[in-house]
mmCIF file of C-alpha atoms and ligand atoms in Angstrom:
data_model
loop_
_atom_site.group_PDB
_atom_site.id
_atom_site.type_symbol
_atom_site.label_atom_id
_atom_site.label_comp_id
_atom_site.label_asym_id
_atom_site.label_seq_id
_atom_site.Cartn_x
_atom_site.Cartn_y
_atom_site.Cartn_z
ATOM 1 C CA UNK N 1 -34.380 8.654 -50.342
ATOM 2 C CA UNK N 2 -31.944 6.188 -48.697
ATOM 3 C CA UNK N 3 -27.858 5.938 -50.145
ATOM 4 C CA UNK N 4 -27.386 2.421 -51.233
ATOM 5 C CA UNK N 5 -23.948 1.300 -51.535
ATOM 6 C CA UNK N 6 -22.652 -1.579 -52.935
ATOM 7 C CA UNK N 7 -19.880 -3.791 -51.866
ATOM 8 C CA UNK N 8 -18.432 -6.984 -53.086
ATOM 9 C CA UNK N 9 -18.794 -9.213 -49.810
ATOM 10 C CA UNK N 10 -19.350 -9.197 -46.163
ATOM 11 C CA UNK N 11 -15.452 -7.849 -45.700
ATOM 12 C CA UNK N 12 -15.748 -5.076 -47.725
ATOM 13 C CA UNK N 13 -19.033 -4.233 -46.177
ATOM 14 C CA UNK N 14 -16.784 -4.178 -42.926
ATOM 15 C CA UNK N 15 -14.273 -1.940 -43.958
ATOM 16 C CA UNK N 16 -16.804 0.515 -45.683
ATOM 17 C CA UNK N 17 -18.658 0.535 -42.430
ATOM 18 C CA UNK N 18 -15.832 1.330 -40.342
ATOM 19 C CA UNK N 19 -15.097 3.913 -42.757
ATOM 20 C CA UNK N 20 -18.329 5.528 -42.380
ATOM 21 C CA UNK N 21 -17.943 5.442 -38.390
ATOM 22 C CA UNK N 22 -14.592 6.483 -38.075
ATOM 23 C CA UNK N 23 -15.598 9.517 -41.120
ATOM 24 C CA UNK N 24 -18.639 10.677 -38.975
ATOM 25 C CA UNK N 25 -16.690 10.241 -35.753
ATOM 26 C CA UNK N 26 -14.116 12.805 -36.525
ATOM 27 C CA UNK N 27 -17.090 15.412 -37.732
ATOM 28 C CA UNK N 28 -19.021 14.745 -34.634
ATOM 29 C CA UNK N 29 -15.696 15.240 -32.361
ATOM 30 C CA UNK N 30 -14.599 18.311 -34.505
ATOM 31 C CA UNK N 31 -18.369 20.066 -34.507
ATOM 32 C CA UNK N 32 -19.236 18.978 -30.552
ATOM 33 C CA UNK N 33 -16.638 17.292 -28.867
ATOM 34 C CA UNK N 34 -18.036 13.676 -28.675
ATOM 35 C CA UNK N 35 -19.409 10.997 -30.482
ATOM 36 C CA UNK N 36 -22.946 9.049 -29.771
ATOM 37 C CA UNK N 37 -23.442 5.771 -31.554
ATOM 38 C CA UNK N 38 -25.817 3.408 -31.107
ATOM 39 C CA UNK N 39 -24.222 0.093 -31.568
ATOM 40 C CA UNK N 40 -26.316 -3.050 -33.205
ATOM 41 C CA UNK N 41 -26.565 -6.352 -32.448
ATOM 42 C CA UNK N 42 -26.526 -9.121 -34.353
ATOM 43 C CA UNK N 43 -23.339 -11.222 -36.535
ATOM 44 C CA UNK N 44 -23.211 -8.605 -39.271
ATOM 45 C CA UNK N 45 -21.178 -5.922 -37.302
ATOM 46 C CA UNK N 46 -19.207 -8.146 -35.498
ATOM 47 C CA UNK N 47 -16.611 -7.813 -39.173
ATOM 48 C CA UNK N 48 -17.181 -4.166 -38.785
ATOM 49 C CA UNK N 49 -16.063 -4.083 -34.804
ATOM 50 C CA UNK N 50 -13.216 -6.249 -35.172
ATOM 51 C CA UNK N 51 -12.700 -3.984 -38.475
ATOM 52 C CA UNK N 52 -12.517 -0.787 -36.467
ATOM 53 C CA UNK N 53 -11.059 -2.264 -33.376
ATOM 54 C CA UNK N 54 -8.276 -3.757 -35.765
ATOM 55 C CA UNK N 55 -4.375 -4.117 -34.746
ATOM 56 C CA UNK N 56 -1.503 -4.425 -36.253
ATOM 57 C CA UNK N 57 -1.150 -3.162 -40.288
ATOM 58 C CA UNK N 58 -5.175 -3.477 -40.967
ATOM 59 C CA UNK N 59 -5.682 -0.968 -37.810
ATOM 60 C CA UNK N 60 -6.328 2.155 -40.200
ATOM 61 C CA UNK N 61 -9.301 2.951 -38.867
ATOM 62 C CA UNK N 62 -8.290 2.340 -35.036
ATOM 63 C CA UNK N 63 -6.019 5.550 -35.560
ATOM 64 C CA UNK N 64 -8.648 7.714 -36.906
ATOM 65 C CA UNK N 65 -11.008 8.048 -34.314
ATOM 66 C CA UNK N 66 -10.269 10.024 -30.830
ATOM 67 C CA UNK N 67 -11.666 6.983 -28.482
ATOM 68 C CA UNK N 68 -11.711 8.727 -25.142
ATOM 69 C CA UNK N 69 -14.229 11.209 -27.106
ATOM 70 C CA UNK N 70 -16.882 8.144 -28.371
ATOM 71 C CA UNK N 71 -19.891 7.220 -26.193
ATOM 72 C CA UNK N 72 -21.257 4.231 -26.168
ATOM 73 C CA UNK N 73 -25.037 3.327 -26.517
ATOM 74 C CA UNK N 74 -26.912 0.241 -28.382
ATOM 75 C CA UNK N 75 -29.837 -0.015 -30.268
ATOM 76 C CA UNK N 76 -30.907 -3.152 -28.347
ATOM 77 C CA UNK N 77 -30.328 -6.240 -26.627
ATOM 78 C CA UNK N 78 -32.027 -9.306 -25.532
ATOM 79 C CA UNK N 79 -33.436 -9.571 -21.505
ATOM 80 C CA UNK N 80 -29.826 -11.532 -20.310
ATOM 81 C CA UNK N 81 -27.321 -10.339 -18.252
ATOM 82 C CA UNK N 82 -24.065 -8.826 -19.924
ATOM 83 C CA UNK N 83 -22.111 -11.992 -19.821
ATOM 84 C CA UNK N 84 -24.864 -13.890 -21.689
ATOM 85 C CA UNK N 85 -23.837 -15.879 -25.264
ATOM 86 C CA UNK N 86 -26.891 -14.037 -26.788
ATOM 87 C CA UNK N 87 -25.824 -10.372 -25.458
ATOM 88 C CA UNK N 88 -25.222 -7.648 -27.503
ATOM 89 C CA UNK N 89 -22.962 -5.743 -25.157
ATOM 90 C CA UNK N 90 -21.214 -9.011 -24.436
ATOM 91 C CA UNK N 91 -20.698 -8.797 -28.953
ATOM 92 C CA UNK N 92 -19.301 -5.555 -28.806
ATOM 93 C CA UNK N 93 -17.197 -6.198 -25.875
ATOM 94 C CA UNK N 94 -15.145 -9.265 -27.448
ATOM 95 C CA UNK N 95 -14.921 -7.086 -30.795
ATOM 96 C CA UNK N 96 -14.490 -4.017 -29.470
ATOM 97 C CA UNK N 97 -14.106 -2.228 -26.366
ATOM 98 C CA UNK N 98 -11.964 -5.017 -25.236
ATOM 99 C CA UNK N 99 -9.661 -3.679 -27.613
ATOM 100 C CA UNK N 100 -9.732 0.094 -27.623
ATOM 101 C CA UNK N 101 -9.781 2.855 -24.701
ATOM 102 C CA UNK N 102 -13.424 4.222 -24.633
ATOM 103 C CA UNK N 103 -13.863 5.587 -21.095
ATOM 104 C CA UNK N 104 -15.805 2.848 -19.028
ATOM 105 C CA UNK N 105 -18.017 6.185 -18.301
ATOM 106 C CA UNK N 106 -18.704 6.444 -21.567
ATOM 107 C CA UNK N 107 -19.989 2.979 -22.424
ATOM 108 C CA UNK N 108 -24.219 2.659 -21.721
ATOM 109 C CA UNK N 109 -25.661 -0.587 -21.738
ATOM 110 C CA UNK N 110 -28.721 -1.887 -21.666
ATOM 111 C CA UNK N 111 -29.219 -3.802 -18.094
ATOM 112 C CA UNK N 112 -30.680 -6.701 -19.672
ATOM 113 C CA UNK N 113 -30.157 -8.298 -16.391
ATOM 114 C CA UNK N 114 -32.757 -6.570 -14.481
ATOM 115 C CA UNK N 115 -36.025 -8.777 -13.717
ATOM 116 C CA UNK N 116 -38.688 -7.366 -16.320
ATOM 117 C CA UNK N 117 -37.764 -6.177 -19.420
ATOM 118 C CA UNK N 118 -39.867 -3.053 -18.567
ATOM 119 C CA UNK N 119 -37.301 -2.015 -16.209
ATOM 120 C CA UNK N 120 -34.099 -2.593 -17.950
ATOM 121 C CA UNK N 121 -36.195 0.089 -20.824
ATOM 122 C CA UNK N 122 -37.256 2.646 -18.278
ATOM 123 C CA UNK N 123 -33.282 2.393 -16.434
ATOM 124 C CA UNK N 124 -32.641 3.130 -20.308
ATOM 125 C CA UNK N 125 -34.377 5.419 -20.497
ATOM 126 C CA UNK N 126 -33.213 7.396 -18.055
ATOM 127 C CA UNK N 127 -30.266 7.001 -19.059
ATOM 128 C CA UNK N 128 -30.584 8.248 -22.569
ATOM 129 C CA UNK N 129 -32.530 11.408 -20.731
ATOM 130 C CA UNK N 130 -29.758 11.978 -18.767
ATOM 131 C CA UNK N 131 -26.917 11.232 -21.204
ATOM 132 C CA UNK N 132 -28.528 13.687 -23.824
ATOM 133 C CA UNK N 133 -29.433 16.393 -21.381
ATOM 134 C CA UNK N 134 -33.352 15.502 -23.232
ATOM 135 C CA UNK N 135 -35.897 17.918 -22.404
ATOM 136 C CA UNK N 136 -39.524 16.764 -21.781
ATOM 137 C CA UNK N 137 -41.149 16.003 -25.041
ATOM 138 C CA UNK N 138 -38.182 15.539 -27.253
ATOM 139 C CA UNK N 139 -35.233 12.812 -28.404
ATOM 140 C CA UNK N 140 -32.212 12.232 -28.257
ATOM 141 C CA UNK N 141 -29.954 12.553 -31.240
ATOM 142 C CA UNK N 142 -27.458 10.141 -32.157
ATOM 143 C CA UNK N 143 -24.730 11.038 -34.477
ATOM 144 C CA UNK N 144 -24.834 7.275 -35.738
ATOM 145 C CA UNK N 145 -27.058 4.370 -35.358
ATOM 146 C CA UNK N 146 -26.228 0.886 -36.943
ATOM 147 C CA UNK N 147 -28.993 -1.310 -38.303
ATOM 148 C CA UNK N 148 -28.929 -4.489 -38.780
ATOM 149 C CA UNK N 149 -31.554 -6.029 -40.889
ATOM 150 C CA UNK N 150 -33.586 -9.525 -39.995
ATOM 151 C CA UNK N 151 -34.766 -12.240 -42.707
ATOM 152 C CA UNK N 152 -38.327 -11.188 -41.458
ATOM 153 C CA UNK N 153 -37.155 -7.095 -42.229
ATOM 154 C CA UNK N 154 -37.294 -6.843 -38.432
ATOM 155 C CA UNK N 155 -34.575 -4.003 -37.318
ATOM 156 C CA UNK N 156 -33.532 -3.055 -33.988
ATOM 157 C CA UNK N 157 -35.973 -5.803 -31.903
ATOM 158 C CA UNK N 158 -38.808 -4.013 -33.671
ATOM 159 C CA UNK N 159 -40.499 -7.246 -35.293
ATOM 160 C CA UNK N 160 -43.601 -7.302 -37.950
ATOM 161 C CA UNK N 161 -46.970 -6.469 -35.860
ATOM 162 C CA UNK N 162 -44.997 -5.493 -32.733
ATOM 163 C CA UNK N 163 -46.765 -2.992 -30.495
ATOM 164 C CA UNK N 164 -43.445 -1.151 -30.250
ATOM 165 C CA UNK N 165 -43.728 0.116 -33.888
ATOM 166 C CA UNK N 166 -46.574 2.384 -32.706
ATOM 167 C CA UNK N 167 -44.703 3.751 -29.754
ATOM 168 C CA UNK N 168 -44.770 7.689 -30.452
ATOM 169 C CA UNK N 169 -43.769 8.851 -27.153
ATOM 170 C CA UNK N 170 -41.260 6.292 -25.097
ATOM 171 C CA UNK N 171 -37.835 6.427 -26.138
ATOM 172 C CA UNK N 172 -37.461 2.561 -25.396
ATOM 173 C CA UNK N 173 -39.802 0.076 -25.409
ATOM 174 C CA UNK N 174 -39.717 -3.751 -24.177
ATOM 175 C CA UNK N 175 -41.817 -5.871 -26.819
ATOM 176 C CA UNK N 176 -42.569 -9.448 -26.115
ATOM 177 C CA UNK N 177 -41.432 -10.836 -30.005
ATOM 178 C CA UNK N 178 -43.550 -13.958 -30.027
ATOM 179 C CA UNK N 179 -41.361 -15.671 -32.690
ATOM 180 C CA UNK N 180 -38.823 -15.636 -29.977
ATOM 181 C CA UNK N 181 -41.114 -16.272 -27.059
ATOM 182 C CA UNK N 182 -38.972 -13.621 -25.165
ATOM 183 C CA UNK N 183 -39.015 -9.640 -24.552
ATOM 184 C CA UNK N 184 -36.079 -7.812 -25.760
ATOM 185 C CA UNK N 185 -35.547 -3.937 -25.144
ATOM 186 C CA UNK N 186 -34.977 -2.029 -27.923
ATOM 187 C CA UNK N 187 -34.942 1.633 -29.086
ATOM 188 C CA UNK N 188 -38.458 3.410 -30.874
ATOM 189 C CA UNK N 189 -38.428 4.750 -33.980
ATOM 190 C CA UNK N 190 -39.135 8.137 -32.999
ATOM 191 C CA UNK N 191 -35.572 7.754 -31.478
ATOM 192 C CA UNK N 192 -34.715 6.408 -34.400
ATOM 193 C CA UNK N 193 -35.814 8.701 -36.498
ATOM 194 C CA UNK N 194 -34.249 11.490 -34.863
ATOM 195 C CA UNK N 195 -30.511 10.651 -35.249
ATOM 196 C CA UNK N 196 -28.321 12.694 -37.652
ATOM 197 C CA UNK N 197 -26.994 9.361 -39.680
ATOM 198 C CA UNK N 198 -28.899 5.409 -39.844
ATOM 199 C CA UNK N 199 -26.242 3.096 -41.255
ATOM 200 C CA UNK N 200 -28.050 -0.315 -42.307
ATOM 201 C CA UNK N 201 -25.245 -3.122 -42.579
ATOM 202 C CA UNK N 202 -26.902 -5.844 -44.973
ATOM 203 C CA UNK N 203 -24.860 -8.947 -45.803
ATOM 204 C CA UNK N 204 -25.628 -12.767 -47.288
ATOM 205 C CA UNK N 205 -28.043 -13.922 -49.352
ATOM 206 C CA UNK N 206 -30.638 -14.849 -46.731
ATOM 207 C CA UNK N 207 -31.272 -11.135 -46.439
ATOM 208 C CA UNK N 208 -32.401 -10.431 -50.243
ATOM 209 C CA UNK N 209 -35.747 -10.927 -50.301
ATOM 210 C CA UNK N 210 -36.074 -8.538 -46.685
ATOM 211 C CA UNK N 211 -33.707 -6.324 -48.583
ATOM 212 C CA UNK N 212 -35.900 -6.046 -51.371
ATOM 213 C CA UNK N 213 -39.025 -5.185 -49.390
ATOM 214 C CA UNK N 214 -37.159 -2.667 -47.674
ATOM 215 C CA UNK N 215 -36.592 -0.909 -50.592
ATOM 216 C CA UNK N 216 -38.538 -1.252 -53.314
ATOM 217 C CA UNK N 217 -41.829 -2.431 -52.267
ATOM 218 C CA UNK N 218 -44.838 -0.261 -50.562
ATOM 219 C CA UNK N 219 -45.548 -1.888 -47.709
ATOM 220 C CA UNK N 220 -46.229 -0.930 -44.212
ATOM 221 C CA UNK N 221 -43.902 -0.582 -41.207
ATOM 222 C CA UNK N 222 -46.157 -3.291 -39.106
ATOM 223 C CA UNK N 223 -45.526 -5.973 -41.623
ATOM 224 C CA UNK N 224 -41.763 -4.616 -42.570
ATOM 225 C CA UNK N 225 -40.104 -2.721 -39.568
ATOM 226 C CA UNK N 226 -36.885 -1.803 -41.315
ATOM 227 C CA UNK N 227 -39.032 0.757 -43.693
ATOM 228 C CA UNK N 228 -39.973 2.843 -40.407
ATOM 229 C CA UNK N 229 -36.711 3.677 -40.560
ATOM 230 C CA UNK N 230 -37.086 7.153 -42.466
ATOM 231 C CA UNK N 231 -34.600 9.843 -40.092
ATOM 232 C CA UNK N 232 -36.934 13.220 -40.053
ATOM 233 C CA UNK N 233 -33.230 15.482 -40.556
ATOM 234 C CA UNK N 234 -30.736 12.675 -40.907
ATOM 235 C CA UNK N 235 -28.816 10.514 -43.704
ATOM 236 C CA UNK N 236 -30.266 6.705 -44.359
ATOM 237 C CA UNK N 237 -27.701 4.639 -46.103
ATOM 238 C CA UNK N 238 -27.612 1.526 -46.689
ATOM 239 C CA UNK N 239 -24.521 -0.811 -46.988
ATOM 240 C CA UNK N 240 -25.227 -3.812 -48.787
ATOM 241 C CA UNK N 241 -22.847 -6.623 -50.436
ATOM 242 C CA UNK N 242 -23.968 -8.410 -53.479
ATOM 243 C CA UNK N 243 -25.496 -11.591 -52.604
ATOM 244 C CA UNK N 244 -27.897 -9.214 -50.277
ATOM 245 C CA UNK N 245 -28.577 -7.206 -53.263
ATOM 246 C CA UNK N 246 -28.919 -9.824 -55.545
ATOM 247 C CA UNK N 247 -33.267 -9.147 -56.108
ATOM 248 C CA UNK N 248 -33.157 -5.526 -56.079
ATOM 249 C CA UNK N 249 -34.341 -3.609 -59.577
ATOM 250 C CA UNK N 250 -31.058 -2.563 -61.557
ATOM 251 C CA UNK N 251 -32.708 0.998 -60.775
ATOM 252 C CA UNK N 252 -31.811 1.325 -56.952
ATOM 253 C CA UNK N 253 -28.157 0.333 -57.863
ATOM 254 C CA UNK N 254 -25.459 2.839 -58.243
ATOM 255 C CA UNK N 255 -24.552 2.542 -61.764
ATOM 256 C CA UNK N 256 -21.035 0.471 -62.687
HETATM 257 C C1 LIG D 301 -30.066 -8.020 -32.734
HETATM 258 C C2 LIG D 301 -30.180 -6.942 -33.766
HETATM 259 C C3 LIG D 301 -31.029 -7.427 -34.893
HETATM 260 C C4 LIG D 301 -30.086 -7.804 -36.003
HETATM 261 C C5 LIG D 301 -30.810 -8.538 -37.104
HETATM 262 C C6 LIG D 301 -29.810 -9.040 -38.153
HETATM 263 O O1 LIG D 301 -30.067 -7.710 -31.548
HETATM 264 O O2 LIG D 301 -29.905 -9.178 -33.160
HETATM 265 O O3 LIG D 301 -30.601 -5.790 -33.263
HETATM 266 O O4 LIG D 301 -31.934 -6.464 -35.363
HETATM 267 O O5 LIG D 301 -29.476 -6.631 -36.530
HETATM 268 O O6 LIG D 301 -31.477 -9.640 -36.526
HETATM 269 O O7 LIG D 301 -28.947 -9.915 -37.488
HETATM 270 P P1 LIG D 301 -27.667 -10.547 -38.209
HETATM 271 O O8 LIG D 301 -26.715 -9.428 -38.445
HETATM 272 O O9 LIG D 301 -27.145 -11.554 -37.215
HETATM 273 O O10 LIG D 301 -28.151 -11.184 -39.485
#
């Protein structure tokens, strides 16, 4: 059964988020050492990134995470090389690791660059193998993945009746999405499923019918990606602001 917390606005959303990363940060450092995050695309984190990344009096959570002990990893990106408006790496970079001293070593892209999408997943893939020490068979485990959540309840770049929701074996796939006309690269859900925390960030009104379907209807994966999202040993919370959770049933809302 997923958390669902409530905040008053796309800013509070933020600062709860970052409060969640730099919270499961410090257990992850404490317990192993390191940190593995899978970063999302998207506008909605940019408020948390900037949140985290933050200077000056507002930089609270900056100080409580050990940076040289994070790794880097997203949950997808488009097929464009990092510089690219429309990259995801090129998001986080502005936000984030412009600002704060994650080891270059540490930070693993997606080559969106590469000439098929097919390769930039497989180079992925690889690297996730190698990263995570995976053994043949099994996933990698992040300590956090952030969600975003699309208008169509697409997640990730897994879209309704994508051929990547069915993946049960690769750890990243490259779907052609053809409401975009374009392949992106994105992570499966069995890697999904596997990580220890899934952190949806929800925000704005446009999101409250996907929102809804996400949560309190009964319908499949292939027509709403965001409810494959179910981690096997893992926390699912979702952090939503009001005008996102303005059609849910009074049920699914923490009380007050
Ligand atoms: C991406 C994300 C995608 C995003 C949703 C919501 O690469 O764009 O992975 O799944 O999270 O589309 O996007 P917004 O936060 O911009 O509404």
């Amino acid at each position: 059964m997923p958390t669902i917390r409530l905040l008053a606005d796309a800013g509070e959303l933020a600062r709860a988020g970052a409060g969640e990363f730099a919270r499961l940060a410090r257990e992850a450092i404490r317990g192993r050492g390191a940190f593995r995050v899978a970063l999302s695309g998207g506008s909605t984190p940019r408020l948390l990134y900037t949140t985290l990344a933050g200077e000056g009096a507002g930089s609270i959570f900056r100080s409580l995470v050990a940076w040289e002990k994070v790794h880097l990893f997203w949950g997808d990106e488009r097929a464009v090389p990092p510089d690219h408006p429309d990259s995801n790496y090129r998001m986080a970079c502005e936000t984030l690791l412009s600002r704060l001293p994650v080891p270059a070593a540490q930070v693993h892209r997606i080559r969106g660059e590469l000439p098929e999408a097919a390769e930039a997943a497989a180079d992925y893939e690889r690297t996730l193998v190698d990263r995570f020490k995976v053994a043949p068979g099994s996933r990698p485990r992040f300590d956090l993945v952030l969600l975003g959540l699309g208008a169509d309840g697409h997640t990730a770049s897994l879209f309704p009746g994508s051929e990547a929701l069915r993946e049960t074996t690769r750890l990243v796939a490259a779907p052609w999405i053809e409401s975009l006309k374009a392949r992106r690269i994105t992570l499966t859900l069995p890697v999904l499923n596997n990580a220890a925390c899934v952190l949806f960030l929800v925000a704005g009104e446009e999101k409250a019918a996907a929102l809804r379907s996400v949560l309190s209807e009964d319908r499949p994966p292939e027509e709403i990606p965001a409810r494959g999202i179910r981690p096997a040993k893992g926390s699912l919370v979702f952090l939503v602001d009001r005008a996102a959770a303005r059609l849910l049933p009074a049920s699914l809302l923490p009380a007050g």
